[in-house]
PDB file of C-alpha atoms in Angstrom:
ATOM      1  CA  SER A  28      63.219 194.767 101.801  1.00 59.00           C
ATOM      2  CA  LYS A  29      65.973 197.758 102.696  1.00 67.00           C
ATOM      3  CA  SER A  30      68.274 195.117 103.334  1.00 75.00           C
ATOM      4  CA  ILE A  31      67.546 192.772 100.824  1.00 75.00           C
ATOM      5  CA  LYS A  32      68.626 195.779  98.562  1.00 76.00           C
ATOM      6  CA  GLY A  33      71.602 197.127 100.745  1.00 73.00           C
ATOM      7  CA  VAL A  34      72.827 193.541  99.883  1.00 74.00           C
ATOM      8  CA  LEU A  35      72.228 193.821  96.174  1.00 78.00           C
ATOM      9  CA  ASN A  36      73.925 197.230  96.094  1.00 78.00           C
ATOM     10  CA  MET A  37      76.774 195.760  97.772  1.00 79.00           C
ATOM     11  CA  PHE A  38      77.302 193.099  95.750  1.00 77.00           C
ATOM     12  CA  LYS A  39      76.815 195.278  92.390  1.00 81.00           C
ATOM     13  CA  LYS A  40      79.491 197.184  94.083  1.00 80.00           C
ATOM     14  CA  MET A  41      81.698 194.377  94.477  1.00 77.00           C
ATOM     15  CA  ILE A  42      81.231 192.948  90.785  1.00 77.00           C
ATOM     16  CA  ALA A  43      82.218 196.347  89.269  1.00 75.00           C
ATOM     17  CA  ALA A  44      85.144 196.531  91.297  1.00 72.00           C
ATOM     18  CA  SER A  45      86.348 193.163  90.751  1.00 70.00           C
ATOM     19  CA  ALA A  46      85.553 194.083  87.315  1.00 69.00           C
ATOM     20  CA  ALA A  47      87.446 197.142  86.885  1.00 67.00           C
ATOM     21  CA  VAL A  48      90.567 194.920  88.702  1.00 66.00           C
ATOM     22  CA  LEU A  49      90.248 192.261  86.503  1.00 63.00           C
ATOM     23  CA  VAL A  50      90.730 194.734  83.111  1.00 63.00           C
ATOM     24  CA  ALA A  51      93.084 196.517  84.946  1.00 60.00           C
ATOM     25  CA  ALA A  52      95.609 194.136  85.259  1.00 58.00           C
ATOM     26  CA  ALA A  53      94.380 191.976  81.681  1.00 56.00           C
ATOM     27  CA  LEU A  54      95.842 195.674  80.467  1.00 56.00           C
ATOM     28  CA  ALA A  55      98.964 195.196  82.619  1.00 57.00           C
ATOM     29  CA  GLY A  56     100.518 191.655  80.930  1.00 62.00           C
ATOM     30  CA  CYS A  57     100.288 188.550  83.383  1.00 78.00           C
ATOM     31  CA  SER A  58     103.585 186.665  82.052  1.00 81.00           C
ATOM     32  CA  SER A  59     107.287 188.120  81.647  1.00 81.00           C
ATOM     33  CA  VAL A  60     109.994 186.457  80.447  1.00 84.00           C
ATOM     34  CA  ASP A  61     113.756 188.318  81.181  1.00 82.00           C
ATOM     35  CA  THR A  62     117.795 187.827  80.678  1.00 81.00           C
ATOM     36  CA  GLY A  63     120.480 188.307  82.533  1.00 80.00           C
ATOM     37  CA  THR A  64     123.170 188.471  80.017  1.00 71.00           C
ATOM     38  CA  THR A  65     126.137 190.817  81.066  1.00 65.00           C
ATOM     39  CA  GLY A  66     127.413 191.398  84.609  1.00 64.00           C
ATOM     40  CA  LEU A  67     128.850 187.265  84.731  1.00 68.00           C
ATOM     41  CA  ASN A  68     132.735 188.773  85.416  1.00 68.00           C
ATOM     42  CA  ASN A  69     133.580 185.747  83.589  1.00 70.00           C
ATOM     43  CA  VAL A  70     131.982 183.439  86.051  1.00 71.00           C
ATOM     44  CA  LYS A  71     130.498 179.767  85.180  1.00 70.00           C
ATOM     45  CA  LEU A  72     126.446 179.845  86.257  1.00 70.00           C
ATOM     46  CA  THR A  73     127.191 175.781  85.826  1.00 70.00           C
ATOM     47  CA  VAL A  74     129.609 173.088  85.471  1.00 70.00           C
ATOM     48  CA  PRO A  75     133.059 173.234  83.681  1.00 75.00           C
ATOM     49  CA  ASP A  76     133.036 172.618  79.966  1.00 80.00           C
ATOM     50  CA  THR A  77     129.922 174.932  79.306  1.00 82.00           C
ATOM     51  CA  THR A  78     129.754 178.659  78.047  1.00 83.00           C
ATOM     52  CA  ASN A  79     127.094 181.089  79.956  1.00 84.00           C
ATOM     53  CA  VAL A  80     125.159 182.020  77.577  1.00 87.00           C
ATOM     54  CA  ALA A  81     123.014 183.720  80.273  1.00 88.00           C
ATOM     55  CA  HIS A  82     120.420 182.843  83.450  1.00 90.00           C
ATOM     56  CA  ILE A  83     116.731 182.740  82.833  1.00 93.00           C
ATOM     57  CA  ASN A  84     113.726 184.233  84.854  1.00 94.00           C
ATOM     58  CA  GLY A  85     110.411 183.478  83.784  1.00 94.00           C
ATOM     59  CA  TYR A  86     107.548 184.227  85.231  1.00 92.00           C
ATOM     60  CA  THR A  87     103.615 183.831  84.765  1.00 92.00           C
ATOM     61  CA  TRP A  88     100.251 185.096  86.570  1.00 90.00           C
ATOM     62  CA  GLY A  89      96.221 184.150  86.368  1.00 90.00           C
ATOM     63  CA  ILE A  90      93.355 185.082  87.593  1.00 88.00           C
ATOM     64  CA  TYR A  91      90.007 182.062  87.957  1.00 90.00           C
ATOM     65  CA  PHE A  92      86.674 182.506  89.127  1.00 88.00           C
ATOM     66  CA  PHE A  93      85.458 178.796  90.710  1.00 87.00           C
ATOM     67  CA  GLY A  94      88.785 177.366  88.943  1.00 86.00           C
ATOM     68  CA  LEU A  95      88.295 178.735  85.410  1.00 90.00           C
ATOM     69  CA  PRO A  96      90.673 180.484  83.813  1.00 89.00           C
ATOM     70  CA  LEU A  97      89.042 184.069  83.288  1.00 84.00           C
ATOM     71  CA  PHE A  98      92.257 185.679  81.958  1.00 83.00           C
ATOM     72  CA  ALA A  99      96.367 184.303  82.409  1.00 87.00           C
ATOM     73  CA  GLY A 100      99.766 185.020  81.004  1.00 86.00           C
ATOM     74  CA  SER A 101     100.116 183.940  77.318  1.00 86.00           C
ATOM     75  CA  THR A 102     103.377 181.814  77.783  1.00 88.00           C
ATOM     76  CA  LYS A 103     103.639 181.564  73.767  1.00 89.00           C
ATOM     77  CA  LYS A 104     103.439 185.663  73.716  1.00 87.00           C
ATOM     78  CA  PRO A 105     105.450 186.307  77.060  1.00 86.00           C
ATOM     79  CA  GLY A 106     103.997 190.165  78.330  1.00 82.00           C
ATOM     80  CA  THR A 107     100.715 189.070  77.007  1.00 81.00           C
ATOM     81  CA  CYS A 108      97.712 187.983  78.333  1.00 81.00           C
ATOM     82  CA  ALA A 109      95.401 184.975  77.260  1.00 83.00           C
ATOM     83  CA  VAL A 110      91.309 185.396  77.618  1.00 82.00           C
ATOM     84  CA  PHE A 111      89.843 182.136  79.137  1.00 87.00           C
ATOM     85  CA  SER A 112      93.019 179.491  78.448  1.00 88.00           C
ATOM     86  CA  ASP A 113      94.789 177.899  81.652  1.00 90.00           C
ATOM     87  CA  THR A 114      98.668 178.626  80.942  1.00 91.00           C
ATOM     88  CA  VAL A 115      99.885 178.743  84.975  1.00 92.00           C
ATOM     89  CA  GLN A 116     101.165 175.626  84.091  1.00 92.00           C
ATOM     90  CA  VAL A 117     104.317 174.030  84.496  1.00 93.00           C
ATOM     91  CA  ASP A 118     104.531 172.794  81.431  1.00 94.00           C
ATOM     92  CA  ASN A 119     103.504 175.997  79.497  1.00 93.00           C
ATOM     93  CA  ILE A 120     106.345 178.256  81.638  1.00 94.00           C
ATOM     94  CA  THR A 121     108.425 175.184  80.464  1.00 94.00           C
ATOM     95  CA  ALA A 122     108.356 175.464  76.802  1.00 94.00           C
ATOM     96  CA  MET A 123     108.324 179.663  77.437  1.00 93.00           C
ATOM     97  CA  MET A 124     111.682 179.042  79.246  1.00 94.00           C
ATOM     98  CA  THR A 125     113.830 176.669  76.417  1.00 94.00           C
ATOM     99  CA  LYS A 126     112.335 178.414  73.890  1.00 94.00           C
ATOM    100  CA  LYS A 127     113.731 181.322  75.039  1.00 94.00           C
ATOM    101  CA  ALA A 128     117.350 179.289  75.866  1.00 93.00           C
ATOM    102  CA  LYS A 129     117.067 177.506  71.810  1.00 94.00           C
ATOM    103  CA  GLU A 130     116.186 181.792  71.104  1.00 93.00           C
ATOM    104  CA  LEU A 131     119.844 182.791  72.631  1.00 92.00           C
ATOM    105  CA  THR A 132     121.571 179.671  70.370  1.00 92.00           C
ATOM    106  CA  ALA A 133     122.019 177.862  74.389  1.00 92.00           C
ATOM    107  CA  THR A 134     121.871 173.810  74.251  1.00 92.00           C
ATOM    108  CA  LYS A 135     121.201 173.505  77.485  1.00 90.00           C
ATOM    109  CA  LEU A 136     118.912 175.023  80.231  1.00 90.00           C
ATOM    110  CA  VAL A 137     120.170 173.817  83.677  1.00 89.00           C
ATOM    111  CA  ASP A 138     119.735 175.032  87.267  1.00 90.00           C
ATOM    112  CA  PHE A 139     115.583 174.941  86.352  1.00 92.00           C
ATOM    113  CA  GLN A 140     113.273 175.533  88.893  1.00 95.00           C
ATOM    114  CA  THR A 141     109.905 176.805  89.412  1.00 94.00           C
ATOM    115  CA  ASN A 142     107.655 178.202  92.383  1.00 95.00           C
ATOM    116  CA  ARG A 143     104.266 177.829  92.209  1.00 94.00           C
ATOM    117  CA  SER A 144     100.959 179.463  94.819  1.00 94.00           C
ATOM    118  CA  SER A 145      97.629 180.240  94.860  1.00 92.00           C
ATOM    119  CA  THR A 146      95.542 182.112  96.157  1.00 91.00           C
ATOM    120  CA  TRP A 147      91.518 182.441  96.910  1.00 91.00           C
ATOM    121  CA  PHE A 148      89.878 185.294  97.197  1.00 83.00           C
ATOM    122  CA  ILE A 149      86.599 184.540  98.055  1.00 85.00           C
ATOM    123  CA  LEU A 150      85.131 183.031  94.363  1.00 87.00           C
ATOM    124  CA  PHE A 151      87.961 183.869  92.922  1.00 87.00           C
ATOM    125  CA  SER A 152      91.539 182.649  92.898  1.00 90.00           C
ATOM    126  CA  TYR A 153      95.359 183.945  91.827  1.00 90.00           C
ATOM    127  CA  LYS A 154      97.905 181.586  90.600  1.00 93.00           C
ATOM    128  CA  GLU A 155     100.949 182.188  89.775  1.00 93.00           C
ATOM    129  CA  ILE A 156     104.591 180.364  88.961  1.00 95.00           C
ATOM    130  CA  GLN A 157     107.985 181.783  88.297  1.00 95.00           C
ATOM    131  CA  ALA A 158     110.522 179.845  87.268  1.00 95.00           C
ATOM    132  CA  SER A 159     114.727 180.423  86.721  1.00 94.00           C
ATOM    133  CA  GLY A 160     117.549 178.639  85.193  1.00 93.00           C
ATOM    134  CA  ASN A 161     121.022 178.741  83.158  1.00 90.00           C
ATOM    135  CA  ALA A 162     121.178 178.988  79.771  1.00 90.00           C
ATOM    136  CA  VAL A 163     125.021 177.471  78.509  1.00 89.00           C
ATOM    137  CA  LYS A 164     126.480 176.087  75.668  1.00 87.00           C
TER     138      LYS A 164
END
């Protein structure tokens, strides 16, 4: 009976700690899109006959419970989180990156690359996608 109480207390502490981590992560923002527009030193980012606009880097991540999304980065509003929405997808980060390129008046996003990863921790998983590309016109 004492051992069952001990296990239950440990389980409660694990749930409380997990909840605290989830709340802290949710408040921190789970996505970003950043640009490098200065310091290109008149060096072409890509093929000839183009005008450099920017190098764009995007990032989004999320926390999942048994594969179901708890919260993830909003790719529609970078810097915020989306609750119960699986936004950590290549389609979503591609849309975020091309939207940013268009906002910067680019007509092409070239050398576009993504890198995906995921990690499991007991019942939870962490997924992330990073992307980068060169916006030109």
